Amino acid sequence: MLPSAYRMRRGDEFAEAIRRGRRAGRPSLVAHFRAGEGDSPPLVGFVVSKGVGGAVVRNQVKRRLRHLMRARIHLLPRGSLLVVRANPPAASARSEHLAADLDVALERLLRRP
């Protein structure tokens, strides 16, 4: 799982990343990224709506995304905010496809100035 120090919990952090950050979309997910300053660790939040599926499916998707982000958290600059929003195809996507979509989205967001 993603260590608790990297988990986004406050609504204003989610809003900051979504409203003021850049985004990169893929078929199974959309990533919102807001670069930050400071020495705090990067924070990652997950949004999985009812459109993805029932409660069990939504929780499975969130767990899979958290697991994938654990291996990629070192790519994010300190103080940054990242929100990963799952699209309905994420419910039936294999982990390899979710990982590929996440990698492409992160690469797009992190290479931009």
Short mmCIF file of N, CA, C and O in Angstrom, two decimals:
data_model
loop_
_atom_site.label_atom_id
_atom_site.label_comp_id
_atom_site.label_asym_id
_atom_site.label_seq_id
_atom_site.Cartn_x
_atom_site.Cartn_y
_atom_site.Cartn_z
N MET A 1 0.82 -1.20 0.00
CA MET A 1 0.00 0.00 0.00
C MET A 1 0.86 1.25 0.00
O MET A 1 2.03 1.20 0.35
N LEU A 2 0.24 2.34 -0.33
CA LEU A 2 0.90 3.63 -0.34
C LEU A 2 1.08 4.10 1.11
O LEU A 2 0.12 4.09 1.88
N PRO A 3 2.30 4.47 1.51
CA PRO A 3 2.51 4.91 2.90
C PRO A 3 1.61 6.10 3.25
O PRO A 3 1.33 6.96 2.41
N SER A 4 1.17 6.16 4.49
CA SER A 4 0.20 7.18 4.90
C SER A 4 0.76 8.60 4.77
O SER A 4 0.00 9.54 4.60
N ALA A 5 2.07 8.77 4.84
CA ALA A 5 2.65 10.11 4.71
C ALA A 5 2.43 10.70 3.32
O ALA A 5 2.49 11.92 3.15
N TYR A 6 2.13 9.86 2.34
CA TYR A 6 1.93 10.31 0.96
C TYR A 6 0.46 10.38 0.57
O TYR A 6 0.16 10.71 -0.57
N ARG A 7 -0.45 10.08 1.47
CA ARG A 7 -1.88 10.03 1.15
C ARG A 7 -2.52 11.39 1.33
O ARG A 7 -2.37 12.05 2.35
N MET A 8 -3.25 11.82 0.33
CA MET A 8 -3.99 13.08 0.37
C MET A 8 -5.31 12.80 1.08
O MET A 8 -6.02 11.86 0.74
N ARG A 9 -5.66 13.67 2.04
CA ARG A 9 -6.88 13.45 2.80
C ARG A 9 -7.80 14.66 2.85
O ARG A 9 -8.99 14.51 3.08
N ARG A 10 -7.27 15.86 2.68
CA ARG A 10 -8.07 17.06 2.84
C ARG A 10 -8.68 17.49 1.51
O ARG A 10 -8.05 17.45 0.46
N GLY A 11 -9.92 17.93 1.58
CA GLY A 11 -10.65 18.34 0.39
C GLY A 11 -10.01 19.50 -0.34
O GLY A 11 -10.06 19.57 -1.57
N ASP A 12 -9.41 20.44 0.41
CA ASP A 12 -8.78 21.58 -0.26
C ASP A 12 -7.55 21.16 -1.06
O ASP A 12 -7.23 21.78 -2.08
N GLU A 13 -6.88 20.09 -0.65
CA GLU A 13 -5.75 19.58 -1.44
C GLU A 13 -6.24 18.96 -2.74
O GLU A 13 -5.64 19.18 -3.80
N PHE A 14 -7.33 18.21 -2.67
CA PHE A 14 -7.93 17.65 -3.89
C PHE A 14 -8.34 18.78 -4.83
O PHE A 14 -8.05 18.74 -6.03
N ALA A 15 -9.01 19.79 -4.29
CA ALA A 15 -9.49 20.91 -5.11
C ALA A 15 -8.32 21.67 -5.74
O ALA A 15 -8.39 22.06 -6.91
N GLU A 16 -7.26 21.87 -4.99
CA GLU A 16 -6.08 22.56 -5.50
C GLU A 16 -5.48 21.82 -6.70
O GLU A 16 -5.16 22.42 -7.72
N ALA A 17 -5.34 20.52 -6.58
CA ALA A 17 -4.76 19.73 -7.66
C ALA A 17 -5.67 19.70 -8.88
O ALA A 17 -5.20 19.82 -10.02
N ILE A 18 -6.96 19.57 -8.67
CA ILE A 18 -7.90 19.45 -9.79
C ILE A 18 -8.14 20.79 -10.47
O ILE A 18 -8.13 20.89 -11.70
N ARG A 19 -8.34 21.83 -9.70
CA ARG A 19 -8.68 23.14 -10.29
C ARG A 19 -7.48 23.89 -10.84
O ARG A 19 -7.58 24.57 -11.85
N ARG A 20 -6.36 23.80 -10.16
CA ARG A 20 -5.20 24.61 -10.56
C ARG A 20 -4.08 23.81 -11.20
O ARG A 20 -3.09 24.37 -11.63
N GLY A 21 -4.23 22.50 -11.23
CA GLY A 21 -3.17 21.66 -11.78
C GLY A 21 -3.37 21.34 -13.25
O GLY A 21 -4.39 21.68 -13.85
N ARG A 22 -2.38 20.69 -13.81
CA ARG A 22 -2.48 20.20 -15.19
C ARG A 22 -3.07 18.79 -15.16
O ARG A 22 -3.00 18.12 -14.14
N ARG A 23 -3.60 18.36 -16.29
CA ARG A 23 -4.16 17.02 -16.31
C ARG A 23 -3.73 16.28 -17.56
O ARG A 23 -3.43 16.88 -18.59
N ALA A 24 -3.71 14.97 -17.42
CA ALA A 24 -3.41 14.08 -18.54
C ALA A 24 -4.40 12.93 -18.47
O ALA A 24 -4.53 12.27 -17.44
N GLY A 25 -5.10 12.72 -19.57
CA GLY A 25 -6.13 11.69 -19.60
C GLY A 25 -5.70 10.46 -20.38
O GLY A 25 -4.94 10.54 -21.34
N ARG A 26 -6.19 9.34 -19.95
CA ARG A 26 -6.00 8.05 -20.59
C ARG A 26 -7.36 7.35 -20.55
O ARG A 26 -8.26 7.81 -19.86
N PRO A 27 -7.52 6.24 -21.26
CA PRO A 27 -8.84 5.59 -21.27
C PRO A 27 -9.33 5.16 -19.88
O PRO A 27 -10.51 5.30 -19.58
N SER A 28 -8.45 4.68 -19.03
CA SER A 28 -8.91 4.17 -17.74
C SER A 28 -8.76 5.16 -16.58
O SER A 28 -9.31 4.91 -15.50
N LEU A 29 -8.04 6.26 -16.79
CA LEU A 29 -7.85 7.21 -15.69
C LEU A 29 -7.48 8.59 -16.20
O LEU A 29 -7.06 8.76 -17.34
N VAL A 30 -7.63 9.56 -15.31
CA VAL A 30 -7.18 10.93 -15.56
C VAL A 30 -6.35 11.34 -14.36
O VAL A 30 -6.75 11.13 -13.21
N ALA A 31 -5.18 11.91 -14.61
CA ALA A 31 -4.30 12.35 -13.53
C ALA A 31 -4.25 13.87 -13.52
O ALA A 31 -4.09 14.50 -14.57
N HIS A 32 -4.41 14.46 -12.35
CA HIS A 32 -4.32 15.91 -12.14
C HIS A 32 -3.08 16.16 -11.30
O HIS A 32 -2.95 15.58 -10.21
N PHE A 33 -2.21 17.05 -11.76
CA PHE A 33 -0.94 17.27 -11.08
C PHE A 33 -0.72 18.76 -10.83
O PHE A 33 -0.88 19.59 -11.73
N ARG A 34 -0.37 19.08 -9.61
CA ARG A 34 -0.03 20.46 -9.23
C ARG A 34 1.35 20.43 -8.61
O ARG A 34 1.57 19.83 -7.55
N ALA A 35 2.31 21.08 -9.30
CA ALA A 35 3.67 21.16 -8.76
C ALA A 35 3.65 22.07 -7.55
O ALA A 35 2.89 23.03 -7.49
N GLY A 36 4.47 21.76 -6.59
CA GLY A 36 4.51 22.56 -5.38
C GLY A 36 5.92 22.87 -4.96
O GLY A 36 6.89 22.36 -5.51
N GLU A 37 6.00 23.73 -3.99
CA GLU A 37 7.29 24.07 -3.41
C GLU A 37 7.32 23.50 -2.00
O GLU A 37 6.31 23.07 -1.47
N GLY A 38 8.47 23.57 -1.43
CA GLY A 38 8.58 23.13 -0.04
C GLY A 38 9.27 21.79 0.07
O GLY A 38 9.64 21.16 -0.91
N ASP A 39 9.39 21.38 1.30
CA ASP A 39 10.11 20.15 1.59
C ASP A 39 9.17 19.04 2.04
O ASP A 39 9.62 18.00 2.49
N SER A 40 7.87 19.27 1.92
CA SER A 40 6.92 18.23 2.33
C SER A 40 6.90 17.12 1.28
O SER A 40 7.20 17.34 0.11
N PRO A 41 6.51 15.92 1.67
CA PRO A 41 6.44 14.83 0.69
C PRO A 41 5.32 15.07 -0.31
O PRO A 41 4.35 15.78 0.00
N PRO A 42 5.42 14.49 -1.49
CA PRO A 42 4.31 14.62 -2.45
C PRO A 42 3.08 13.89 -1.91
O PRO A 42 3.21 12.88 -1.21
N LEU A 43 1.91 14.43 -2.21
CA LEU A 43 0.66 13.82 -1.75
C LEU A 43 -0.11 13.29 -2.95
O LEU A 43 -0.19 13.94 -4.00
N VAL A 44 -0.70 12.12 -2.78
CA VAL A 44 -1.47 11.47 -3.84
C VAL A 44 -2.86 11.14 -3.32
O VAL A 44 -3.00 10.59 -2.23
N GLY A 45 -3.87 11.51 -4.11
CA GLY A 45 -5.25 11.20 -3.77
C GLY A 45 -5.92 10.45 -4.90
O GLY A 45 -5.48 10.52 -6.05
N PHE A 46 -6.99 9.74 -4.58
CA PHE A 46 -7.68 8.92 -5.56
C PHE A 46 -9.16 9.24 -5.54
O PHE A 46 -9.75 9.37 -4.46
N VAL A 47 -9.76 9.33 -6.73
CA VAL A 47 -11.19 9.59 -6.86
C VAL A 47 -11.76 8.48 -7.74
O VAL A 47 -11.34 8.31 -8.89
N VAL A 48 -12.70 7.73 -7.19
CA VAL A 48 -13.35 6.65 -7.93
C VAL A 48 -14.86 6.83 -7.72
O VAL A 48 -15.36 6.58 -6.63
N SER A 49 -15.57 7.26 -8.76
CA SER A 49 -16.99 7.57 -8.63
C SER A 49 -17.85 6.32 -8.78
O SER A 49 -17.38 5.25 -9.16
N LYS A 50 -19.13 6.50 -8.52
CA LYS A 50 -20.08 5.39 -8.65
C LYS A 50 -20.22 4.94 -10.10
O LYS A 50 -20.70 3.84 -10.35
N GLY A 51 -19.82 5.78 -11.04
CA GLY A 51 -19.85 5.37 -12.44
C GLY A 51 -18.91 4.21 -12.74
O GLY A 51 -19.09 3.50 -13.72
N VAL A 52 -17.92 4.02 -11.91
CA VAL A 52 -16.96 2.93 -12.09
C VAL A 52 -17.60 1.60 -11.68
O VAL A 52 -17.32 0.56 -12.28
N GLY A 53 -18.45 1.63 -10.68
CA GLY A 53 -19.10 0.40 -10.22
C GLY A 53 -19.60 0.54 -8.80
O GLY A 53 -19.57 1.63 -8.22
N GLY A 54 -20.02 -0.56 -8.24
CA GLY A 54 -20.49 -0.57 -6.86
C GLY A 54 -19.34 -0.39 -5.87
O GLY A 54 -18.18 -0.26 -6.25
N ALA A 55 -19.68 -0.42 -4.60
CA ALA A 55 -18.68 -0.15 -3.57
C ALA A 55 -17.51 -1.13 -3.61
O ALA A 55 -16.36 -0.73 -3.44
N VAL A 56 -17.79 -2.39 -3.84
CA VAL A 56 -16.72 -3.39 -3.87
C VAL A 56 -15.77 -3.12 -5.03
O VAL A 56 -14.55 -3.12 -4.87
N VAL A 57 -16.32 -2.84 -6.19
CA VAL A 57 -15.50 -2.56 -7.37
C VAL A 57 -14.70 -1.28 -7.18
O VAL A 57 -13.51 -1.23 -7.49
N ARG A 58 -15.33 -0.24 -6.64
CA ARG A 58 -14.62 1.03 -6.41
C ARG A 58 -13.45 0.83 -5.46
O ARG A 58 -12.35 1.35 -5.70
N ASN A 59 -13.65 0.08 -4.39
CA ASN A 59 -12.57 -0.16 -3.44
C ASN A 59 -11.46 -1.00 -4.06
O ASN A 59 -10.27 -0.76 -3.79
N GLN A 60 -11.80 -1.96 -4.91
CA GLN A 60 -10.77 -2.74 -5.60
C GLN A 60 -9.94 -1.85 -6.51
O GLN A 60 -8.70 -1.97 -6.54
N VAL A 61 -10.59 -0.95 -7.24
CA VAL A 61 -9.88 -0.05 -8.15
C VAL A 61 -8.95 0.86 -7.34
O VAL A 61 -7.79 1.07 -7.71
N LYS A 62 -9.45 1.39 -6.23
CA LYS A 62 -8.61 2.27 -5.39
C LYS A 62 -7.39 1.52 -4.85
O LYS A 62 -6.28 2.05 -4.86
N ARG A 63 -7.58 0.29 -4.40
CA ARG A 63 -6.45 -0.49 -3.89
C ARG A 63 -5.43 -0.76 -4.98
O ARG A 63 -4.21 -0.69 -4.74
N ARG A 64 -5.90 -1.07 -6.18
CA ARG A 64 -4.98 -1.32 -7.29
C ARG A 64 -4.20 -0.05 -7.65
O ARG A 64 -2.98 -0.10 -7.88
N LEU A 65 -4.88 1.09 -7.66
CA LEU A 65 -4.19 2.34 -7.99
C LEU A 65 -3.19 2.73 -6.90
O LEU A 65 -2.09 3.20 -7.20
N ARG A 66 -3.56 2.53 -5.64
CA ARG A 66 -2.61 2.82 -4.55
C ARG A 66 -1.37 1.95 -4.66
O ARG A 66 -0.24 2.41 -4.46
N HIS A 67 -1.57 0.68 -4.98
CA HIS A 67 -0.44 -0.22 -5.13
C HIS A 67 0.47 0.22 -6.28
O HIS A 67 1.70 0.21 -6.16
N LEU A 68 -0.11 0.64 -7.39
CA LEU A 68 0.68 1.10 -8.53
C LEU A 68 1.44 2.38 -8.20
O LEU A 68 2.59 2.55 -8.60
N MET A 69 0.81 3.27 -7.45
CA MET A 69 1.47 4.54 -7.12
C MET A 69 2.62 4.35 -6.13
O MET A 69 3.55 5.13 -6.12
N ARG A 70 2.55 3.31 -5.34
CA ARG A 70 3.63 3.08 -4.37
C ARG A 70 4.97 2.94 -5.08
O ARG A 70 5.99 3.44 -4.61
N ALA A 71 4.99 2.28 -6.21
CA ALA A 71 6.23 2.07 -6.95
C ALA A 71 6.64 3.32 -7.74
O ALA A 71 7.77 3.38 -8.22
N ARG A 72 5.74 4.30 -7.87
CA ARG A 72 6.02 5.48 -8.69
C ARG A 72 6.11 6.77 -7.88
O ARG A 72 6.34 7.83 -8.45
N ILE A 73 5.94 6.71 -6.58
CA ILE A 73 5.90 7.92 -5.75
C ILE A 73 7.23 8.67 -5.82
O ILE A 73 7.25 9.90 -5.72
N HIS A 74 8.32 7.96 -6.02
CA HIS A 74 9.64 8.61 -6.08
C HIS A 74 9.78 9.52 -7.31
O HIS A 74 10.67 10.36 -7.35
N LEU A 75 8.92 9.37 -8.30
CA LEU A 75 8.97 10.21 -9.50
C LEU A 75 8.44 11.62 -9.26
O LEU A 75 8.78 12.55 -9.99
N LEU A 76 7.62 11.79 -8.24
CA LEU A 76 6.97 13.07 -7.99
C LEU A 76 7.90 14.01 -7.22
O LEU A 76 8.55 13.60 -6.27
N PRO A 77 7.92 15.28 -7.62
CA PRO A 77 8.75 16.25 -6.88
C PRO A 77 8.16 16.54 -5.50
O PRO A 77 6.96 16.39 -5.28
N ARG A 78 9.01 16.94 -4.58
CA ARG A 78 8.58 17.23 -3.21
C ARG A 78 7.58 18.38 -3.23
O ARG A 78 7.69 19.31 -3.99
N GLY A 79 6.57 18.27 -2.38
CA GLY A 79 5.57 19.31 -2.25
C GLY A 79 4.47 19.28 -3.31
O GLY A 79 3.57 20.12 -3.29
N SER A 80 4.51 18.33 -4.22
CA SER A 80 3.52 18.30 -5.30
C SER A 80 2.25 17.56 -4.86
O SER A 80 2.24 16.82 -3.88
N LEU A 81 1.18 17.80 -5.62
CA LEU A 81 -0.10 17.15 -5.39
C LEU A 81 -0.49 16.38 -6.64
O LEU A 81 -0.39 16.91 -7.75
N LEU A 82 -0.96 15.17 -6.48
CA LEU A 82 -1.41 14.35 -7.61
C LEU A 82 -2.74 13.72 -7.23
O LEU A 82 -2.86 13.09 -6.18
N VAL A 83 -3.75 13.90 -8.10
CA VAL A 83 -5.04 13.23 -7.93
C VAL A 83 -5.23 12.31 -9.12
O VAL A 83 -5.12 12.75 -10.27
N VAL A 84 -5.49 11.05 -8.86
CA VAL A 84 -5.76 10.07 -9.91
C VAL A 84 -7.25 9.75 -9.86
O VAL A 84 -7.75 9.25 -8.85
N ARG A 85 -7.94 10.08 -10.95
CA ARG A 85 -9.38 9.84 -11.05
C ARG A 85 -9.61 8.68 -11.99
O ARG A 85 -9.18 8.70 -13.14
N ALA A 86 -10.28 7.65 -11.50
CA ALA A 86 -10.54 6.45 -12.31
C ALA A 86 -11.76 6.67 -13.20
O ALA A 86 -12.77 7.23 -12.77
N ASN A 87 -11.66 6.24 -14.44
CA ASN A 87 -12.77 6.25 -15.38
C ASN A 87 -13.45 4.87 -15.35
O ASN A 87 -12.83 3.89 -14.89
N PRO A 88 -14.68 4.75 -15.84
CA PRO A 88 -15.37 3.45 -15.80
C PRO A 88 -14.58 2.27 -16.38
O PRO A 88 -14.66 1.16 -15.82
N PRO A 89 -13.78 2.44 -17.45
CA PRO A 89 -13.03 1.27 -17.94
C PRO A 89 -12.00 0.73 -16.94
O PRO A 89 -11.52 -0.40 -17.10
N ALA A 90 -11.67 1.48 -15.90
CA ALA A 90 -10.70 1.01 -14.90
C ALA A 90 -11.22 -0.21 -14.16
O ALA A 90 -10.43 -1.03 -13.68
N ALA A 91 -12.53 -0.36 -14.06
CA ALA A 91 -13.10 -1.49 -13.32
C ALA A 91 -12.76 -2.82 -13.97
O ALA A 91 -12.53 -3.81 -13.27
N SER A 92 -12.70 -2.85 -15.28
CA SER A 92 -12.43 -4.12 -15.97
C SER A 92 -11.01 -4.19 -16.54
O SER A 92 -10.65 -5.20 -17.13
N ALA A 93 -10.23 -3.14 -16.36
CA ALA A 93 -8.88 -3.12 -16.92
C ALA A 93 -7.96 -4.03 -16.10
O ALA A 93 -8.06 -4.11 -14.88
N ARG A 94 -7.07 -4.70 -16.80
CA ARG A 94 -6.06 -5.50 -16.12
C ARG A 94 -5.03 -4.57 -15.48
O ARG A 94 -4.87 -3.43 -15.89
N SER A 95 -4.35 -5.06 -14.49
CA SER A 95 -3.37 -4.24 -13.78
C SER A 95 -2.29 -3.71 -14.72
O SER A 95 -1.80 -2.59 -14.55
N GLU A 96 -1.90 -4.50 -15.71
CA GLU A 96 -0.88 -4.06 -16.66
C GLU A 96 -1.36 -2.84 -17.46
O GLU A 96 -0.58 -1.93 -17.72
N HIS A 97 -2.64 -2.84 -17.82
CA HIS A 97 -3.18 -1.71 -18.57
C HIS A 97 -3.30 -0.47 -17.68
O HIS A 97 -3.02 0.65 -18.12
N LEU A 98 -3.73 -0.67 -16.44
CA LEU A 98 -3.79 0.47 -15.50
C LEU A 98 -2.39 1.04 -15.29
O LEU A 98 -2.21 2.26 -15.28
N ALA A 99 -1.41 0.17 -15.12
CA ALA A 99 -0.03 0.63 -14.92
C ALA A 99 0.47 1.39 -16.14
O ALA A 99 1.12 2.44 -16.00
N ALA A 100 0.17 0.89 -17.33
CA ALA A 100 0.62 1.58 -18.55
C ALA A 100 -0.05 2.93 -18.68
O ALA A 100 0.62 3.93 -19.03
N ASP A 101 -1.34 3.02 -18.41
CA ASP A 101 -2.04 4.31 -18.48
C ASP A 101 -1.49 5.29 -17.44
O ASP A 101 -1.30 6.47 -17.72
N LEU A 102 -1.21 4.79 -16.24
CA LEU A 102 -0.66 5.65 -15.20
C LEU A 102 0.74 6.14 -15.59
O LEU A 102 1.06 7.32 -15.40
N ASP A 103 1.56 5.27 -16.14
CA ASP A 103 2.90 5.66 -16.55
C ASP A 103 2.86 6.74 -17.64
O ASP A 103 3.61 7.71 -17.59
N VAL A 104 1.99 6.56 -18.62
CA VAL A 104 1.89 7.55 -19.70
C VAL A 104 1.40 8.89 -19.16
O VAL A 104 1.94 9.95 -19.49
N ALA A 105 0.40 8.86 -18.29
CA ALA A 105 -0.12 10.10 -17.71
C ALA A 105 0.95 10.81 -16.88
O ALA A 105 1.13 12.04 -17.01
N LEU A 106 1.66 10.07 -16.06
CA LEU A 106 2.72 10.69 -15.26
C LEU A 106 3.83 11.25 -16.12
O LEU A 106 4.36 12.34 -15.83
N GLU A 107 4.21 10.52 -17.15
CA GLU A 107 5.26 11.02 -18.04
C GLU A 107 4.84 12.33 -18.69
O GLU A 107 5.62 13.28 -18.75
N ARG A 108 3.61 12.40 -19.15
CA ARG A 108 3.12 13.65 -19.76
C ARG A 108 3.11 14.80 -18.79
O ARG A 108 3.47 15.92 -19.13
N LEU A 109 2.69 14.54 -17.56
CA LEU A 109 2.61 15.62 -16.57
C LEU A 109 3.97 16.07 -16.08
O LEU A 109 4.18 17.25 -15.83
N LEU A 110 4.91 15.15 -15.94
CA LEU A 110 6.19 15.50 -15.35
C LEU A 110 7.18 16.06 -16.37
O LEU A 110 8.15 16.73 -15.99
N ARG A 111 6.98 15.85 -17.64
CA ARG A 111 7.91 16.39 -18.62
C ARG A 111 7.57 17.81 -19.05
O ARG A 111 8.38 18.50 -19.62
N ARG A 112 6.35 18.24 -18.78
CA ARG A 112 5.94 19.60 -19.14
C ARG A 112 6.60 20.60 -18.22
O ARG A 112 6.79 20.33 -17.03
N PRO A 113 6.88 21.80 -18.73
CA PRO A 113 7.47 22.83 -17.86
C PRO A 113 6.47 23.38 -16.88
O PRO A 113 5.30 23.33 -17.07
#
